[in-house]
Coordinates of C-alpha atoms in Angstrom, one line a residue:
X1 CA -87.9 -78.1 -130.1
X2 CA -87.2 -75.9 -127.1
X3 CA -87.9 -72.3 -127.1
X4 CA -84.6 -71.4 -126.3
X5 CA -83.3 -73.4 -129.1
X6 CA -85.2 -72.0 -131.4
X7 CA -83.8 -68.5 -130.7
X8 CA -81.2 -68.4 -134.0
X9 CA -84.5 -69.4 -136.2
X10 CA -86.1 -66.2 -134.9
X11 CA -83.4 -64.0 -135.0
X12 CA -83.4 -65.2 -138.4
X13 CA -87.1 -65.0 -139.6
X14 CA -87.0 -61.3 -138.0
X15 CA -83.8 -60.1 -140.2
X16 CA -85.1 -57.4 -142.0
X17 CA -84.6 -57.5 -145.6
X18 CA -85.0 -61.4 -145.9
X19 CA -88.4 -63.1 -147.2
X20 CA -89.2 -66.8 -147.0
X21 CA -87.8 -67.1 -150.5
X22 CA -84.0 -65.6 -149.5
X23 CA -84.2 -67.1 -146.1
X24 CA -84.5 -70.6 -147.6
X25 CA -81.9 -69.8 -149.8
X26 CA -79.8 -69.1 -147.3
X27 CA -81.0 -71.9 -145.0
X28 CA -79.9 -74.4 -148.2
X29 CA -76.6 -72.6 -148.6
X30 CA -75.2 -72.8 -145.2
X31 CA -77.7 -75.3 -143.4
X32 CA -78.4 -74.0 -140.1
X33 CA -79.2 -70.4 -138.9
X34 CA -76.4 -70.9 -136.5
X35 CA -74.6 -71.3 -140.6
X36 CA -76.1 -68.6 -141.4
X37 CA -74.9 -66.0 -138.8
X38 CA -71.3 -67.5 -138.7
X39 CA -71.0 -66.6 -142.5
X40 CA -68.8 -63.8 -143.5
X41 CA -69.9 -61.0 -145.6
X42 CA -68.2 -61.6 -148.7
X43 CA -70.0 -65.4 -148.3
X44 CA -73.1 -63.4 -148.1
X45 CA -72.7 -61.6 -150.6
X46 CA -71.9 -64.1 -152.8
X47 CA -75.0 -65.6 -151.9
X48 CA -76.5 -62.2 -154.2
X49 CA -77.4 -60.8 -150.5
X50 CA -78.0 -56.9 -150.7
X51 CA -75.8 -55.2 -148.8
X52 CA -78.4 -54.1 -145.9
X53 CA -79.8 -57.4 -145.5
X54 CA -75.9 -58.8 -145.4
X55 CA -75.1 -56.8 -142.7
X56 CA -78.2 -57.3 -140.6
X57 CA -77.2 -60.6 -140.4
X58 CA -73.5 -60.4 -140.0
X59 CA -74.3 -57.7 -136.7
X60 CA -76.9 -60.2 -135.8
X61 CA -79.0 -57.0 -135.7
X62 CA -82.4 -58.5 -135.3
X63 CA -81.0 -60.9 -131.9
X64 CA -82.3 -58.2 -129.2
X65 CA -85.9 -58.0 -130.8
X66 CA -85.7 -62.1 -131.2
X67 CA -85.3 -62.6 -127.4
X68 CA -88.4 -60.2 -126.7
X69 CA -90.5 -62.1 -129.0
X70 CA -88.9 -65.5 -127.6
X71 CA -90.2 -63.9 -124.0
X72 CA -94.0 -63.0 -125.8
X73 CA -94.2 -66.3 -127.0
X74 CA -93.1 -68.4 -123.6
X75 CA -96.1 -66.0 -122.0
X76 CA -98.9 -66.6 -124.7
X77 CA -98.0 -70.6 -124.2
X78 CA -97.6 -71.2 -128.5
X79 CA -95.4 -73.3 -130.1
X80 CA -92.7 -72.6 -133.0
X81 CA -91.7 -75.2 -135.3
X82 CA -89.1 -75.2 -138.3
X83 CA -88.6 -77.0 -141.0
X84 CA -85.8 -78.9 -139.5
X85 CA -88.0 -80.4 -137.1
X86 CA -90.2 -83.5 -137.6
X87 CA -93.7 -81.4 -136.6
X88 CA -93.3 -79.9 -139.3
X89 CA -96.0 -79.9 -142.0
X90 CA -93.9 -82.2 -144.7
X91 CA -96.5 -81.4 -147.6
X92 CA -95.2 -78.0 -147.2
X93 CA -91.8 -78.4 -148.0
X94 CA -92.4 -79.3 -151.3
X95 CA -93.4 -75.7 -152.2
X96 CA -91.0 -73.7 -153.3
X97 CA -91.1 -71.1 -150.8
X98 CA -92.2 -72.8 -147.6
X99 CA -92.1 -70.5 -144.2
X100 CA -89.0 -71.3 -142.5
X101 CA -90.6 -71.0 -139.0
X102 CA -94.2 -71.4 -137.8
X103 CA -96.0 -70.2 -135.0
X104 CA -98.5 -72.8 -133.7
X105 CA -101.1 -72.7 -131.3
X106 CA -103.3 -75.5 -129.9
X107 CA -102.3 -79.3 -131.1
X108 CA -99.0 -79.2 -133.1
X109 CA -100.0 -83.0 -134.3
X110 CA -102.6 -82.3 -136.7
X111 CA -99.9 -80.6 -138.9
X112 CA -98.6 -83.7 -139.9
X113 CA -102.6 -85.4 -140.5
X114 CA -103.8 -85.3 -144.4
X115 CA -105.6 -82.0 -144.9
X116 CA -108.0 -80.6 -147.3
X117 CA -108.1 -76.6 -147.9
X118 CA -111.3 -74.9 -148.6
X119 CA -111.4 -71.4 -149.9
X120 CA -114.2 -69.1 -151.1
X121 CA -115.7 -65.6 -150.9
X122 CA -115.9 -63.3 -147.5
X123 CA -119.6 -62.2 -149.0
X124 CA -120.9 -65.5 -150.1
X125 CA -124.9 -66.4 -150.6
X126 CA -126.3 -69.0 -147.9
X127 CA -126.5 -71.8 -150.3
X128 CA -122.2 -70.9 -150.1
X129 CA -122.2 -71.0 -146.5
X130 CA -124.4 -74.3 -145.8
X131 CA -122.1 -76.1 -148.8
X132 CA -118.8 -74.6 -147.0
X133 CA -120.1 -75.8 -143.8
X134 CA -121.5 -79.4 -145.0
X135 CA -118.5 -80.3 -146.8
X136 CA -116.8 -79.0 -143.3
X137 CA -117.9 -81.4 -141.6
X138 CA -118.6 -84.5 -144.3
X139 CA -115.1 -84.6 -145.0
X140 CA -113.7 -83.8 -141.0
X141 CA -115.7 -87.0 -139.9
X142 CA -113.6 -89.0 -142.5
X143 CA -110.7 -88.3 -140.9
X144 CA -109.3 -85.1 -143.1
X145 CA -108.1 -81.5 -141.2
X146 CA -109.9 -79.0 -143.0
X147 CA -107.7 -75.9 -143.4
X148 CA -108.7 -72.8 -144.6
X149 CA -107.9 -68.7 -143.5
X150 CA -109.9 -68.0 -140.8
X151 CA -111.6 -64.7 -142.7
X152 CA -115.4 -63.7 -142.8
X153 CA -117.7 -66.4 -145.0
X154 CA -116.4 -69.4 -146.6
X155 CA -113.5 -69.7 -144.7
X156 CA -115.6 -69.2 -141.3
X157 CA -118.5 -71.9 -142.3
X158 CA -115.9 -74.4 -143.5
X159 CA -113.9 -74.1 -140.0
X160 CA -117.8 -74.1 -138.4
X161 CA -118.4 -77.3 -140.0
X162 CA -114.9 -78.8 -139.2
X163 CA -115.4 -78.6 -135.5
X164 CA -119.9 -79.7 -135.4
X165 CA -118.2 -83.5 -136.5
X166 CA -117.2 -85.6 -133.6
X167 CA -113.8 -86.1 -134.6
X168 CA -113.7 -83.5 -136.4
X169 CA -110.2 -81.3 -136.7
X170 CA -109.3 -77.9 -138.6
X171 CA -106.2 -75.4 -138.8
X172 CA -106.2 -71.6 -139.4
X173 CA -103.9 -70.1 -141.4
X174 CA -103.5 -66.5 -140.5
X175 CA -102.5 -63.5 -142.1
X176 CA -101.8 -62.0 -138.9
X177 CA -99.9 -63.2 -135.5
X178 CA -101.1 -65.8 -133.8
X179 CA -102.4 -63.7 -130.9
X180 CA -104.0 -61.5 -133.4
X181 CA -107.7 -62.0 -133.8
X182 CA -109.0 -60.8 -137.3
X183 CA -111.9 -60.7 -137.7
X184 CA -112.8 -59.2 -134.3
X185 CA -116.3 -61.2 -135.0
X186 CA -114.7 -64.8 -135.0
X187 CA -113.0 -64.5 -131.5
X188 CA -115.0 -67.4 -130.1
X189 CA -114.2 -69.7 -133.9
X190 CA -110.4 -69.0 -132.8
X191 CA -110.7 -70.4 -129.5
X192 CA -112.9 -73.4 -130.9
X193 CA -110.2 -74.0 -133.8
X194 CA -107.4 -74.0 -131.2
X195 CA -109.1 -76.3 -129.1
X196 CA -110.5 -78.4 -132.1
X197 CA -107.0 -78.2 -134.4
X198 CA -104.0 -75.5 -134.8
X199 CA -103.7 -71.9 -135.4
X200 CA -100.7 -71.5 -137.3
X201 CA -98.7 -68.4 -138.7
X202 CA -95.9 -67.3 -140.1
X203 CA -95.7 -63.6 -139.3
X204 CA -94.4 -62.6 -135.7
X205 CA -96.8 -62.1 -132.7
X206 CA -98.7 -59.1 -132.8
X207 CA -98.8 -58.7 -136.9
X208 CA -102.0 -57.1 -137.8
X209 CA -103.7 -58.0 -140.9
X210 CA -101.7 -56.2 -143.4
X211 CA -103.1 -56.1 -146.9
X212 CA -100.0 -58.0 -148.4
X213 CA -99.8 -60.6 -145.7
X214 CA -102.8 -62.6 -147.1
X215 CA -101.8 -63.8 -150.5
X216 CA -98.4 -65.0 -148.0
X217 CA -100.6 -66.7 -146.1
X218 CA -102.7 -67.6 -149.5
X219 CA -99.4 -70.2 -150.4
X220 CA -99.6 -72.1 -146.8
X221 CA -103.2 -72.5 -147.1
X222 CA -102.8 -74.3 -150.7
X223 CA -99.0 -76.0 -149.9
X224 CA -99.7 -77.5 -146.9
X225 CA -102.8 -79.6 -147.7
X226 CA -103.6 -82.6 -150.8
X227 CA -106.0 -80.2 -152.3
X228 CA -108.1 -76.9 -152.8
X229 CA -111.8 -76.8 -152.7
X230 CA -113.3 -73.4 -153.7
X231 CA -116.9 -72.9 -152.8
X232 CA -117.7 -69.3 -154.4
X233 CA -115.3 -66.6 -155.2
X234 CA -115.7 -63.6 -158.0
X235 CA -113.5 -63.3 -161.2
X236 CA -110.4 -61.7 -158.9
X237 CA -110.7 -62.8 -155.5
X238 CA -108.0 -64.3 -153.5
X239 CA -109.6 -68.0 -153.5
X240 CA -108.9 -68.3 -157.3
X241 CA -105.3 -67.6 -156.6
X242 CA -105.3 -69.9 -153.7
X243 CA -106.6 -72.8 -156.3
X244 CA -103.5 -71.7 -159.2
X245 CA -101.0 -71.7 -156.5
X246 CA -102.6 -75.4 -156.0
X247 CA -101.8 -76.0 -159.1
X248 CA -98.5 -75.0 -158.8
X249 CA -97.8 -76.8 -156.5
X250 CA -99.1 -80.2 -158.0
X251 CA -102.0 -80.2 -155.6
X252 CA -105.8 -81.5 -156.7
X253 CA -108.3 -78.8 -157.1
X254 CA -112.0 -78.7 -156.6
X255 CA -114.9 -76.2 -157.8
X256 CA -118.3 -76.3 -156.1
X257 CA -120.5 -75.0 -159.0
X258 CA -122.7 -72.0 -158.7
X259 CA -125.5 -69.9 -160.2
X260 CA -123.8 -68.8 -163.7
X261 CA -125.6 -65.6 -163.5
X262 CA -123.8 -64.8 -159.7
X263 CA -120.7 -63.2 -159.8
X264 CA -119.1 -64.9 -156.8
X265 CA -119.6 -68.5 -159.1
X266 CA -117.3 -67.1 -161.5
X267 CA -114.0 -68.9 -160.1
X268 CA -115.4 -72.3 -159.4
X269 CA -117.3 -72.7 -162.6
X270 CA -113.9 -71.2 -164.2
X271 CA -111.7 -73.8 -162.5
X272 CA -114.4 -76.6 -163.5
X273 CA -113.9 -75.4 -166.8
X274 CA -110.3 -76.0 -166.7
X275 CA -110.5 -79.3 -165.2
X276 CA -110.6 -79.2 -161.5
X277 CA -113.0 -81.8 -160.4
X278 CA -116.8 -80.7 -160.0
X279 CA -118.1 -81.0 -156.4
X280 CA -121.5 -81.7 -154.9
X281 CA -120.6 -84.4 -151.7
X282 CA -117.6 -85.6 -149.8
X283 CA -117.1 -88.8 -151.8
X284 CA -115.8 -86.0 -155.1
X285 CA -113.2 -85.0 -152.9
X286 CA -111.8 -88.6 -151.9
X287 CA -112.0 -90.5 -154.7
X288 CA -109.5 -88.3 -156.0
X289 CA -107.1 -88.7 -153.2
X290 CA -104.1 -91.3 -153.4
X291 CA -104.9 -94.4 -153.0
X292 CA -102.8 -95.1 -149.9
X293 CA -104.1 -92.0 -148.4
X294 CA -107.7 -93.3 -148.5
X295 CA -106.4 -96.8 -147.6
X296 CA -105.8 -94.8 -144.4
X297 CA -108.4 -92.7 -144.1
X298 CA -111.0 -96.3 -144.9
X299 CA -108.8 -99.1 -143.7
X300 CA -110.1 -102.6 -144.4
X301 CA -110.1 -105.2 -141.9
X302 CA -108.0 -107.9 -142.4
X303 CA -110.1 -111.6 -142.8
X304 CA -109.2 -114.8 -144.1
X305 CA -109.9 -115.8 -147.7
X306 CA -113.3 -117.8 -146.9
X307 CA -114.8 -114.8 -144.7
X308 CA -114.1 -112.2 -147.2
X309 CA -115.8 -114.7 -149.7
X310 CA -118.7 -114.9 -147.6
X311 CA -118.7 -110.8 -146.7
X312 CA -118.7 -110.8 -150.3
X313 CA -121.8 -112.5 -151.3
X314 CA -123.7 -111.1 -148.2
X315 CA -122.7 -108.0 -148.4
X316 CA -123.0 -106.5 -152.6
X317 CA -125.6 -105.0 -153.5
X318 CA -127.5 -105.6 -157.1
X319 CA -125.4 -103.0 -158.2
X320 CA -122.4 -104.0 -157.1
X321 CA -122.6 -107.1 -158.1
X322 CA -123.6 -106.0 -161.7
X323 CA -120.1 -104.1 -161.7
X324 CA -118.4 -106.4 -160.2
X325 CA -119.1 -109.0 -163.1
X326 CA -117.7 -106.3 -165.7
X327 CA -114.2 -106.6 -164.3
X328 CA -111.1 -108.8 -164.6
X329 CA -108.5 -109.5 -161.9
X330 CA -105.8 -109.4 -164.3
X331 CA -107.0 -107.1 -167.4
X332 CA -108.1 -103.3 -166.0
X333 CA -111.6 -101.9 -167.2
X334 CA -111.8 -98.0 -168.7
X335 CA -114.7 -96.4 -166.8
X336 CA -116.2 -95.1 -170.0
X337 CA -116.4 -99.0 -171.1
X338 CA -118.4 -99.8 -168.2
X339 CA -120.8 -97.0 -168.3
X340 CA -121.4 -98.2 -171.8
X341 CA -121.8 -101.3 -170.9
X342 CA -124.0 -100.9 -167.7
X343 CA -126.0 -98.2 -169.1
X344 CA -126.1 -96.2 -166.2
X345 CA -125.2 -92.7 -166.0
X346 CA -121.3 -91.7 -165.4
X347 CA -122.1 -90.1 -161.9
X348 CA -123.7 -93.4 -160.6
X349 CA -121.2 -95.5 -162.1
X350 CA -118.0 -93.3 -160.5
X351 CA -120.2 -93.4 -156.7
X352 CA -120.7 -97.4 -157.3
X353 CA -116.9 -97.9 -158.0
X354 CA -116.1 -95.4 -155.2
X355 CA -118.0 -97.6 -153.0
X356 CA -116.5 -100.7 -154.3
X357 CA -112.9 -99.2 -154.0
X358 CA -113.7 -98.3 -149.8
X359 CA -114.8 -102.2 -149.4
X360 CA -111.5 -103.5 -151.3
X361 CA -113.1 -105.0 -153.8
X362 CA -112.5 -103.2 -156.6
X363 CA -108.9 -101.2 -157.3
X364 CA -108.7 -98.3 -159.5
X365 CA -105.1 -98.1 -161.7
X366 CA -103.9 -95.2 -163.2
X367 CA -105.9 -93.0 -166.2
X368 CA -109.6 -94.2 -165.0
X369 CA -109.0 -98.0 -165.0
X370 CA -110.3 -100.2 -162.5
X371 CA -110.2 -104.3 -161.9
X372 CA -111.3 -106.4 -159.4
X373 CA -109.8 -107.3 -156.6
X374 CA -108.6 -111.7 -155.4
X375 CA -110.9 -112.2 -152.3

């Protein structure tokens, strides 16, 4: 959209008195800002508006300070995008309270890529840091934008790794505005993330890093991606609330398991616990992603009958092959009943399949169940 037409959507956003929460409300109720501001007050009201709030908007009280910022951000050469529009991260609307305006900086396309979040401690060990980074990049050379906060540790090394792969992309979510760098110590990882991906924010330019603006930020970071990885965080830290609003939200979570006796392994072992899937390589993360999602993240080359008969045979391992003589094309295959019957552990078995399901040759249905696939 145009700057200048995105003038109502500030004025808006910088209401005082409205959240996220009341502005979608309100966005829902009378579908446009322009709605919005044409509303009388007894609609507004009836809307359960406070009265200050109510008459902010009917004064259009917040219109001066929204041209100003309008001004700021035609100088600093950022982006805004709302929900209306197309850019728009689409995974985000599902939330339930999803920023009705964003400020982007740097390449407004990766919002609408598949991401992956990863979250973890500001004070984490180095094994954190080299796992944060690895995964980083692992997972950024298959094609996923890794998100995370931008903050000291975790967040840092899995941005770090995002941008070493070659086609590697990442977004920042910030807690602050978007010309706002916090920490001072990652000014040169903000100017390699917007080069590399997006810096996005909700909060108006020159927002400095509040205490309360980070479990805001906290819902973006979970909503707007397929799921949550957390690396290390402590019993209360803001990564294990970044993994339940996952949850919430219907997102798949991820632990990297620590050290029981270290503090900061408390909330991944604790989400492992509870069933988020454990983590040691890239593949843990994918294989639980849709099935369509990793059809496009590992597309398969279309070939005729004979030739994928012939990649077949040339191409299976022992392995493979073994697995592949377990399974039916028209009866599916528990995994438990073919770690039985293989006798190999569960681990390798899950990897083999995983490797079988990114040739096309095997297909996994729902609750664990896999069969082969007609070549």
């Amino acid at each position: 959209m145009e700057l200048e037409a995105s003038l109502e959507w500030l004025s808006l956003t910088m209401t005082p008195g409205l959240g996220s929460r009341l502005t979608g409300k309100l966005l829902r109720e009378f579908g446009s800002p322009q709605g919005i501001f044409r509303a009388s007050l007894t609609e507004l009201e009836a809307c359960r508006l406070r009265p200050a709030p109510a008459r902010a908007i009917h004064s259009r009280s917040a219109h001066k300070d929204a041209e100003a910022e309008l001004e700021h951000v035609r100088k600093l050469g950022c982006q805004l995008v709302n929900w209306d529009e197309p850019q728009y991260p689409q995974r985000l609307l599902e939330i339930y309270d999803p920023p009705p305006l964003l400020y982007v900086r740097g390449d407004i396309s990766v919002l609408g890529r598949h991401c992956i979040s990863m979250v973890g401690t500001r004070r984490p060990t180095p094994y954190g840091n080299q796992v944060a980074e690895r995964l980083g990049r692992d997972l950024a050379e298959r094609g996923l934008v890794i998100v995370s906060g931008m903050a000291r540790g975790i967040d840092s090394s899995a941005h770090h790794g995002a941008c070493q792969a070659s086609r590697g992309a990442t977004i920042g979510v910030l807690g602050t505005g978007v010309d706002v760098i916090y920490p001072k110590e990652n000014r040169k990882l903000f100017g390699e993330v917007e080069r590399r991906g997006a810096l996005i924010s909700e909060f108006p330019l020159g927002s400095h890093p509040a205490p309360e603006n980070f479990p805001v930020r906290n819902r973006v970071v979970a909503g707007i991606s397929l799921g949550v990885i957390v690396v290390q965080g402590a019993q209360y830290s803001g990564s294990l609330i970044t993994a339940r609003l996952g949850m919430e939200f219907g997102r798949e979570v991820y632990g990297v398991p620590g050290n029981i006796t270290v503090d900061i392994s408390f909330a991944p072992n604790q989400l492992i616990k509870q069933g988020a899937k454990l983590v040691t390589s890239w593949e843990d993360v994918v294989e639980e992603l849709p099935t369509e999602i990793r059809a496009e993240l590992f597309p398969v080359e279309a070939t005729t009958r004979e030739e994928r008969a012939s990649l077949f045979t040339e191409a299976l391992s022992a392995t493979h092959q073994r697995f592949f003589g377990l399974l039916n094309m028209d009866e599916s295959v528990h995994v438990d009943e073919l770690v039985e019957k293989s006798e190999l552990t569960s681990s390798e078995v899950l990897a083999a399949l995983c490797e079988m399901e990114m040739k096309g040759i095997v297909r996994q249905m729902p609750g664990k169940q896999f069969v082969k696939v007609l070549l």
